[in-house]
Amino acid sequence: MQNISKKRTSYQLINKKVPYLFILPWIIGFLVFTLGPLIFSLIMSFFNWPITSEPTFVGIENYKTMFTQDPQFYKSIIITFKFAAIFVPLNLAIALILALLITQPLKGMKFFRTIFYLPAVVSGVAISIIWGWIFNSEYGILNYILSLIGVEGPMWLVDPKWAIFTIVIASAWGVGIMMLIFYTNIKGIPTELYEAAAIDGAGPLRQFFSITIPSITPTILFNVITSVIGALQQLALVLLLTGGGPLKSTYFYGLYVYNNAFKHHQLGYASANAWFMFIVVLLLTMVIFKTSSTWVFYENEVKKEGKKGRRKK
Amino acid sequence: MKLVKFKAILVLFIAAILLLAGCSSSSSGDKTSDGKVKLRFATWDVGDDVSLQQDMIDKFNEANENIEVVLEAYGSEYDTKITAGMGAKDAPDIMYMWNYPQYKDALEPLDSYIEKEGAEYKDNFYETLWNYNSADGQILGLPVGYTTHVVYYNKAIFDEAGVDYPKSGWTWEDLQETAKKISNKDSKVSGFAFSGKPDPYDFEMFLWGNNTSYVDKDGNLNGNLNSKQSVEVFEMFQNMAKDGSAIPTEGSGSQEMKSGKVAMFVYGAWGLTPLKEAGIDYGVVELPSFKGGKSVSILSSSGVSISKNSEHKEEAFEFLKFWTNEEANKERIGFELPVLKSVVESEQLEQDPVKSVFYSMLEKSDGYTPASFIVEDWSKVSENLTQTFESIFNPSTLQNPKEALDSAVE
């Protein structure tokens, strides 16, 4: 009896190790390429490191400079949050509307699904180049189309007032992944619910707000968090499309960190910048999670209630 | 159980670090399995230029039995990659280089190597180029290529407007007049295009032309950047934008030139092939001069340097010599202006109606030192200047040049 139980425990132990063995490549990758550099950058944020020569320890000097002597630091934070405030709600709304559209049982819907998703597959560099052409105020196609309907388009990439919207528009173009996540979730909502609601006399709008929205709140939560993080870290587009201009109106925090590191060769300072943003993102995510208990509705809660209901019948 | 897990993770972590360390130490300065010295050579070129470079390297490797050069093409990420390499003490042995002041601490001074080759060797390069391949009085790279800036003009537009082509010795007033004559709102033709957010490095040549510069010898902006002559230059460009005879462009202006709607713009030798491919029949002419000033251009130059951390500097210099010799200059002639006087002579470039312009600009531009070689933290200064210049030329701001420059000095 004892023998058997011993065997069982050793078998269990192997059983427990095997999964780790399978994810070993990922673990190594995570340690070497994510956790390692992360810790290294934290250490480096306490050094002055002009990259071509040796790093010297400066304590919290980098953080002090950042908070007290660098006006660009605050400017970049404000611009980045402004961008996030416009981009996140807009992006969610567009993704949700598109997802609703592509769940309609119409002919040729597969074609539209592919079209809407396509931009998500295109690389950020290609997107930047394409939008650079579209937005060009002299020869761009967007202003040409606007001129056809009698509107004189703004100088998208030249006017500091408009530049941030060009980034919003270009970013929102990559909405496909979020749309797909919404789509699969909406598809998963049982049709009985809608049928029951229809019998009760609920119109499409009422159905949307009383069935669709509550059912997909976990997905909304996920999409809110990923797009907030994505918006705060936006780099590729500003780097390639505007280079932070015009007049630094799109000098996002990501670009600020990147330039400090690779243009001004202040790697220690840039590490401090990056860690500040890391903490901000962390706190923001925590706050969103905390509030989520009041508005996110998980499926297992729904199911339990559903079963109870059936029994009562 | 928890402790075991923690230990396992720790072991993994250490293994991973060792793995990383193993990677980085094996890649630099080692000998290959057959006893050859292995040299890593980083280039910023892309596409066809890289295959041409690879062919040249193959020739070198064949001729030198004990050295093997490996080409690493970093493309547009060049600066990011060599910066990261320098930080990790794993920079390539040989690197293409132009921004010497920023990288000087990581580069090997070459004066003693060059001295050994004799005065004749050094004199065959154009003198001006040595200044641009040095920092703090030390030569840090051998010149590979260069370009001066010239005015490109679209012959078709000039013919249609019935205006004579510009000739060397012309002034900025001539250019403005020509631009005004040619500009046509109905056909959307602009007489002149200039970058609305110019690279401060390039723009300094216009200040030189008007007998001033961004900074004095000690690197002071005040009294130089905001001097009367400097303000004049900015006012002139701004006025051209205001009266519609010129357009400030979002990029360098080459895109607009390619579209065939722009009659003139200032650019380096980079435009020669792309404009031809775009079907533009163009001519080039020396930069105009200011009243009482000179026609002078800044140089955009490239060289090859050796990393200070390289373990095989002698071999690396052998390769540098090969990379800048006459044959190599001739090989590159399709996309790089030769830097050796002997090659310019043998290829009769002084007689070439287009390329000769770049050489006469080169001769006129000796003795000027760009601010990037004088100011200690140029990359920061440059960023501020970029913003200032943009505020002067951006159509939605068009800030008063005097005010903008005065506040930039502070």
mmCIF file of C-alpha atoms in Angstrom, chain B residues 61-309:
data_model
loop_
_atom_site.group_PDB
_atom_site.id
_atom_site.type_symbol
_atom_site.label_atom_id
_atom_site.label_comp_id
_atom_site.label_asym_id
_atom_site.label_seq_id
_atom_site.Cartn_x
_atom_site.Cartn_y
_atom_site.Cartn_z
ATOM 1 C CA ASN B 61 39.058 37.855 -48.666
ATOM 2 C CA GLU B 62 40.478 36.024 -51.677
ATOM 3 C CA ALA B 63 43.551 38.229 -51.802
ATOM 4 C CA ASN B 64 44.206 38.083 -48.047
ATOM 5 C CA GLU B 65 44.621 34.539 -46.862
ATOM 6 C CA ASN B 66 44.810 35.319 -43.167
ATOM 7 C CA ILE B 67 41.839 37.712 -42.904
ATOM 8 C CA GLU B 68 38.160 37.075 -43.301
ATOM 9 C CA VAL B 69 35.842 40.076 -43.411
ATOM 10 C CA VAL B 70 32.161 39.489 -42.717
ATOM 11 C CA LEU B 71 29.674 42.122 -43.874
ATOM 12 C CA GLU B 72 26.806 43.066 -41.553
ATOM 13 C CA ALA B 73 24.181 45.231 -43.246
ATOM 14 C CA TYR B 74 22.210 47.142 -40.614
ATOM 15 C CA GLY B 75 20.173 49.319 -42.959
ATOM 16 C CA SER B 76 18.040 52.072 -41.500
ATOM 17 C CA GLU B 77 18.586 50.810 -37.945
ATOM 18 C CA TYR B 78 22.302 51.452 -38.304
ATOM 19 C CA ASP B 79 22.780 53.980 -35.514
ATOM 20 C CA THR B 80 20.610 52.069 -33.067
ATOM 21 C CA LYS B 81 22.532 48.875 -33.709
ATOM 22 C CA ILE B 82 26.068 50.200 -33.483
ATOM 23 C CA THR B 83 25.075 52.200 -30.391
ATOM 24 C CA ALA B 84 23.789 49.032 -28.768
ATOM 25 C CA GLY B 85 26.916 47.191 -29.931
ATOM 26 C CA MET B 86 29.189 49.798 -28.372
ATOM 27 C CA GLY B 87 27.240 49.633 -25.140
ATOM 28 C CA ALA B 88 27.640 45.877 -25.009
ATOM 29 C CA LYS B 89 31.360 46.179 -25.895
ATOM 30 C CA ASP B 90 30.536 44.174 -28.960
ATOM 31 C CA ALA B 91 30.758 46.782 -31.714
ATOM 32 C CA PRO B 92 31.822 45.602 -35.174
ATOM 33 C CA ASP B 93 35.599 45.879 -35.814
ATOM 34 C CA ILE B 94 35.024 48.167 -38.785
ATOM 35 C CA MET B 95 32.126 50.577 -39.153
ATOM 36 C CA TYR B 96 30.817 53.062 -41.652
ATOM 37 C CA MET B 97 30.793 56.426 -39.895
ATOM 38 C CA TRP B 98 29.745 60.021 -40.414
ATOM 39 C CA ASN B 99 28.762 61.401 -37.016
ATOM 40 C CA TYR B 100 32.267 61.383 -35.567
ATOM 41 C CA PRO B 101 31.734 63.785 -32.642
ATOM 42 C CA GLN B 102 29.034 61.570 -31.189
ATOM 43 C CA TYR B 103 30.948 58.303 -31.450
ATOM 44 C CA LYS B 104 34.509 59.562 -30.985
ATOM 45 C CA ASP B 105 35.095 57.808 -27.645
ATOM 46 C CA ALA B 106 34.469 54.425 -29.196
ATOM 47 C CA LEU B 107 36.684 54.890 -32.257
ATOM 48 C CA GLU B 108 40.389 54.261 -32.799
ATOM 49 C CA PRO B 109 42.446 57.353 -33.787
ATOM 50 C CA LEU B 110 44.083 56.651 -37.125
ATOM 51 C CA ASP B 111 46.764 59.383 -37.379
ATOM 52 C CA SER B 112 49.681 57.058 -36.631
ATOM 53 C CA TYR B 113 48.445 54.466 -39.113
ATOM 54 C CA ILE B 114 48.105 57.076 -41.845
ATOM 55 C CA GLU B 115 51.527 58.552 -41.132
ATOM 56 C CA LYS B 116 53.112 55.185 -41.847
ATOM 57 C CA GLU B 117 51.604 55.247 -45.342
ATOM 58 C CA GLY B 118 53.437 58.463 -46.188
ATOM 59 C CA ALA B 119 52.416 61.994 -47.060
ATOM 60 C CA GLU B 120 51.571 61.145 -50.642
ATOM 61 C CA TYR B 121 48.956 58.668 -49.503
ATOM 62 C CA LYS B 122 47.238 61.256 -47.368
ATOM 63 C CA ASP B 123 47.497 64.025 -49.963
ATOM 64 C CA ASN B 124 45.632 62.020 -52.585
ATOM 65 C CA PHE B 125 42.425 62.532 -50.565
ATOM 66 C CA TYR B 126 40.735 65.937 -50.792
ATOM 67 C CA GLU B 127 41.944 67.972 -47.759
ATOM 68 C CA THR B 128 38.454 69.111 -46.762
ATOM 69 C CA LEU B 129 37.412 65.507 -46.241
ATOM 70 C CA TRP B 130 39.971 64.938 -43.487
ATOM 71 C CA ASN B 131 38.320 67.655 -41.388
ATOM 72 C CA TYR B 132 34.994 65.925 -41.723
ATOM 73 C CA ASN B 133 36.462 62.544 -40.754
ATOM 74 C CA SER B 134 38.029 63.816 -37.537
ATOM 75 C CA ALA B 135 37.017 64.897 -34.075
ATOM 76 C CA ASP B 136 39.043 66.756 -31.443
ATOM 77 C CA GLY B 137 41.972 67.041 -33.848
ATOM 78 C CA GLN B 138 42.314 63.314 -34.403
ATOM 79 C CA ILE B 139 41.510 61.504 -37.620
ATOM 80 C CA LEU B 140 38.982 58.793 -36.857
ATOM 81 C CA GLY B 141 38.081 57.472 -40.281
ATOM 82 C CA LEU B 142 39.285 57.117 -43.859
ATOM 83 C CA PRO B 143 37.034 58.986 -46.331
ATOM 84 C CA VAL B 144 34.854 56.775 -48.511
ATOM 85 C CA GLY B 145 32.407 59.151 -50.093
ATOM 86 C CA TYR B 146 31.016 62.636 -49.805
ATOM 87 C CA THR B 147 28.524 64.977 -51.272
ATOM 88 C CA THR B 148 28.274 68.720 -51.374
ATOM 89 C CA HIS B 149 24.923 70.390 -51.882
ATOM 90 C CA VAL B 150 23.924 71.914 -55.212
ATOM 91 C CA VAL B 151 20.803 73.305 -56.833
ATOM 92 C CA TYR B 152 18.938 70.813 -59.022
ATOM 93 C CA TYR B 153 16.717 72.357 -61.660
ATOM 94 C CA ASN B 154 14.038 70.824 -63.846
ATOM 95 C CA LYS B 155 14.887 71.720 -67.457
ATOM 96 C CA ALA B 156 11.388 71.032 -68.774
ATOM 97 C CA ILE B 157 9.812 73.583 -66.439
ATOM 98 C CA PHE B 158 12.434 76.199 -67.319
ATOM 99 C CA ASP B 159 11.874 75.611 -71.051
ATOM 100 C CA GLU B 160 8.126 75.895 -70.722
ATOM 101 C CA ALA B 161 8.370 79.161 -68.796
ATOM 102 C CA GLY B 162 10.963 80.461 -71.234
ATOM 103 C CA VAL B 163 13.479 81.194 -68.506
ATOM 104 C CA ASP B 164 17.237 80.704 -68.895
ATOM 105 C CA TYR B 165 18.912 77.918 -66.915
ATOM 106 C CA PRO B 166 20.802 79.184 -63.860
ATOM 107 C CA LYS B 167 24.574 79.561 -64.159
ATOM 108 C CA SER B 168 27.324 79.336 -61.590
ATOM 109 C CA GLY B 169 28.118 82.635 -59.954
ATOM 110 C CA TRP B 170 24.430 83.469 -59.477
ATOM 111 C CA THR B 171 23.014 85.036 -56.327
ATOM 112 C CA TRP B 172 20.070 84.272 -54.060
ATOM 113 C CA GLU B 173 18.366 87.316 -55.574
ATOM 114 C CA ASP B 174 18.662 85.682 -58.981
ATOM 115 C CA LEU B 175 17.164 82.526 -57.564
ATOM 116 C CA GLN B 176 14.250 84.400 -56.002
ATOM 117 C CA GLU B 177 13.539 86.249 -59.232
ATOM 118 C CA THR B 178 13.672 83.049 -61.252
ATOM 119 C CA ALA B 179 11.418 81.298 -58.762
ATOM 120 C CA LYS B 180 8.892 84.113 -58.944
ATOM 121 C CA LYS B 181 8.829 84.017 -62.733
ATOM 122 C CA ILE B 182 8.262 80.292 -62.818
ATOM 123 C CA SER B 183 5.771 79.860 -59.985
ATOM 124 C CA ASN B 184 2.292 79.366 -61.347
ATOM 125 C CA LYS B 185 -0.692 78.849 -59.115
ATOM 126 C CA ASP B 186 -2.972 77.508 -61.837
ATOM 127 C CA SER B 187 -0.666 74.728 -62.961
ATOM 128 C CA LYS B 188 0.499 74.234 -59.365
ATOM 129 C CA VAL B 189 4.151 74.690 -60.329
ATOM 130 C CA SER B 190 6.489 76.028 -57.639
ATOM 131 C CA GLY B 191 9.695 77.805 -58.503
ATOM 132 C CA PHE B 192 11.649 76.582 -55.519
ATOM 133 C CA ALA B 193 11.223 74.007 -52.755
ATOM 134 C CA PHE B 194 13.069 73.849 -49.459
ATOM 135 C CA SER B 195 12.582 71.668 -46.420
ATOM 136 C CA GLY B 196 10.130 73.163 -43.918
ATOM 137 C CA LYS B 197 11.936 71.378 -41.132
ATOM 138 C CA PRO B 198 15.517 71.401 -42.337
ATOM 139 C CA ASP B 199 18.188 69.321 -40.659
ATOM 140 C CA PRO B 200 20.149 71.940 -38.696
ATOM 141 C CA TYR B 201 23.382 70.253 -39.751
ATOM 142 C CA ASP B 202 22.646 70.940 -43.431
ATOM 143 C CA PHE B 203 21.097 74.358 -42.968
ATOM 144 C CA GLU B 204 24.239 75.863 -41.480
ATOM 145 C CA MET B 205 25.773 76.177 -44.955
ATOM 146 C CA PHE B 206 23.367 79.021 -45.755
ATOM 147 C CA LEU B 207 24.652 80.873 -42.703
ATOM 148 C CA TRP B 208 28.225 80.272 -43.812
ATOM 149 C CA GLY B 209 27.270 81.721 -47.185
ATOM 150 C CA ASN B 210 26.216 84.899 -45.393
ATOM 151 C CA ASN B 211 29.439 85.069 -43.342
ATOM 152 C CA THR B 212 28.120 83.704 -40.067
ATOM 153 C CA SER B 213 27.509 80.364 -38.353
ATOM 154 C CA TYR B 214 25.497 78.831 -35.476
ATOM 155 C CA VAL B 215 28.314 79.116 -32.944
ATOM 156 C CA ASP B 216 31.713 80.725 -32.467
ATOM 157 C CA LYS B 217 34.891 78.773 -31.754
ATOM 158 C CA ASP B 218 33.885 78.250 -28.110
ATOM 159 C CA GLY B 219 30.464 76.937 -28.983
ATOM 160 C CA ASN B 220 28.419 80.021 -27.994
ATOM 161 C CA LEU B 221 25.106 80.320 -29.802
ATOM 162 C CA ASN B 222 24.381 83.838 -28.598
ATOM 163 C CA GLY B 223 25.530 86.517 -31.018
ATOM 164 C CA ASN B 224 25.956 83.949 -33.788
ATOM 165 C CA LEU B 225 22.735 82.038 -34.334
ATOM 166 C CA ASN B 226 20.765 85.239 -33.680
ATOM 167 C CA SER B 227 23.196 87.567 -35.452
ATOM 168 C CA LYS B 228 21.948 90.007 -38.051
ATOM 169 C CA GLN B 229 23.290 87.952 -40.974
ATOM 170 C CA SER B 230 21.736 84.795 -39.619
ATOM 171 C CA VAL B 231 18.338 86.409 -39.229
ATOM 172 C CA GLU B 232 18.630 87.663 -42.827
ATOM 173 C CA VAL B 233 19.000 84.115 -44.087
ATOM 174 C CA PHE B 234 15.934 82.900 -42.241
ATOM 175 C CA GLU B 235 13.919 85.934 -43.317
ATOM 176 C CA MET B 236 14.829 85.330 -46.929
ATOM 177 C CA PHE B 237 13.577 81.730 -46.869
ATOM 178 C CA GLN B 238 10.479 82.684 -44.910
ATOM 179 C CA ASN B 239 9.650 85.470 -47.342
ATOM 180 C CA MET B 240 9.904 83.104 -50.272
ATOM 181 C CA ALA B 241 7.377 80.868 -48.562
ATOM 182 C CA LYS B 242 5.134 83.842 -47.764
ATOM 183 C CA ASP B 243 5.040 85.312 -51.281
ATOM 184 C CA GLY B 244 4.387 81.880 -52.766
ATOM 185 C CA SER B 245 7.490 81.662 -54.940
ATOM 186 C CA ALA B 246 8.683 78.700 -52.859
ATOM 187 C CA ILE B 247 7.066 75.892 -50.909
ATOM 188 C CA PRO B 248 8.372 74.563 -47.620
ATOM 189 C CA THR B 249 8.195 70.771 -47.931
ATOM 190 C CA GLU B 250 7.492 68.084 -45.362
ATOM 191 C CA GLY B 251 10.562 66.078 -46.381
ATOM 192 C CA SER B 252 13.759 67.047 -48.171
ATOM 193 C CA GLY B 253 11.854 68.206 -51.245
ATOM 194 C CA SER B 254 12.994 65.328 -53.437
ATOM 195 C CA GLN B 255 9.484 63.864 -53.430
ATOM 196 C CA GLU B 256 8.115 67.151 -54.765
ATOM 197 C CA MET B 257 10.936 67.422 -57.306
ATOM 198 C CA LYS B 258 10.166 63.919 -58.537
ATOM 199 C CA SER B 259 6.549 64.886 -59.108
ATOM 200 C CA GLY B 260 7.744 67.348 -61.756
ATOM 201 C CA LYS B 261 5.942 70.308 -60.169
ATOM 202 C CA VAL B 262 8.984 71.975 -58.658
ATOM 203 C CA ALA B 263 11.574 73.868 -60.684
ATOM 204 C CA MET B 264 14.510 74.029 -58.238
ATOM 205 C CA PHE B 265 15.669 72.578 -54.940
ATOM 206 C CA VAL B 266 18.879 72.130 -52.971
ATOM 207 C CA TYR B 267 20.106 68.570 -52.506
ATOM 208 C CA GLY B 268 23.157 66.344 -52.398
ATOM 209 C CA ALA B 269 24.386 63.712 -54.830
ATOM 210 C CA TRP B 270 21.725 61.361 -53.439
ATOM 211 C CA GLY B 271 19.291 62.789 -55.950
ATOM 212 C CA LEU B 272 21.275 61.955 -59.098
ATOM 213 C CA THR B 273 19.958 58.454 -59.732
ATOM 214 C CA PRO B 274 16.468 58.603 -58.165
ATOM 215 C CA LEU B 275 15.536 61.739 -60.110
ATOM 216 C CA LYS B 276 16.759 60.193 -63.329
ATOM 217 C CA GLU B 277 14.688 57.100 -62.581
ATOM 218 C CA ALA B 278 11.669 59.327 -61.966
ATOM 219 C CA GLY B 279 12.091 60.637 -65.513
ATOM 220 C CA ILE B 280 13.113 64.175 -64.582
ATOM 221 C CA ASP B 281 15.441 65.878 -67.052
ATOM 222 C CA TYR B 282 17.500 67.893 -64.639
ATOM 223 C CA GLY B 283 20.622 70.005 -64.514
ATOM 224 C CA VAL B 284 22.690 70.975 -61.478
ATOM 225 C CA VAL B 285 24.365 74.260 -60.640
ATOM 226 C CA GLU B 286 26.441 75.628 -57.772
ATOM 227 C CA LEU B 287 24.640 77.122 -54.789
ATOM 228 C CA PRO B 288 23.865 80.814 -55.191
ATOM 229 C CA SER B 289 25.801 83.315 -53.102
ATOM 230 C CA PHE B 290 24.608 86.077 -50.795
ATOM 231 C CA LYS B 291 25.443 89.712 -51.384
ATOM 232 C CA GLY B 292 28.969 90.065 -50.090
ATOM 233 C CA GLY B 293 29.047 86.374 -49.311
ATOM 234 C CA LYS B 294 30.203 83.204 -50.947
ATOM 235 C CA SER B 295 28.760 80.115 -52.530
ATOM 236 C CA VAL B 296 29.597 77.516 -49.911
ATOM 237 C CA SER B 297 28.208 74.100 -49.041
ATOM 238 C CA ILE B 298 28.349 71.813 -46.073
ATOM 239 C CA LEU B 299 29.662 68.314 -46.677
ATOM 240 C CA SER B 300 27.800 65.162 -45.973
ATOM 241 C CA SER B 301 30.622 62.692 -45.837
ATOM 242 C CA SER B 302 31.095 59.071 -44.965
ATOM 243 C CA GLY B 303 34.153 57.180 -43.865
ATOM 244 C CA VAL B 304 35.205 53.873 -42.394
ATOM 245 C CA SER B 305 36.415 53.597 -38.800
ATOM 246 C CA ILE B 306 37.898 51.015 -36.483
ATOM 247 C CA SER B 307 36.333 50.209 -33.124
ATOM 248 C CA LYS B 308 38.505 50.983 -30.118
ATOM 249 C CA ASN B 309 37.632 47.566 -28.740
#
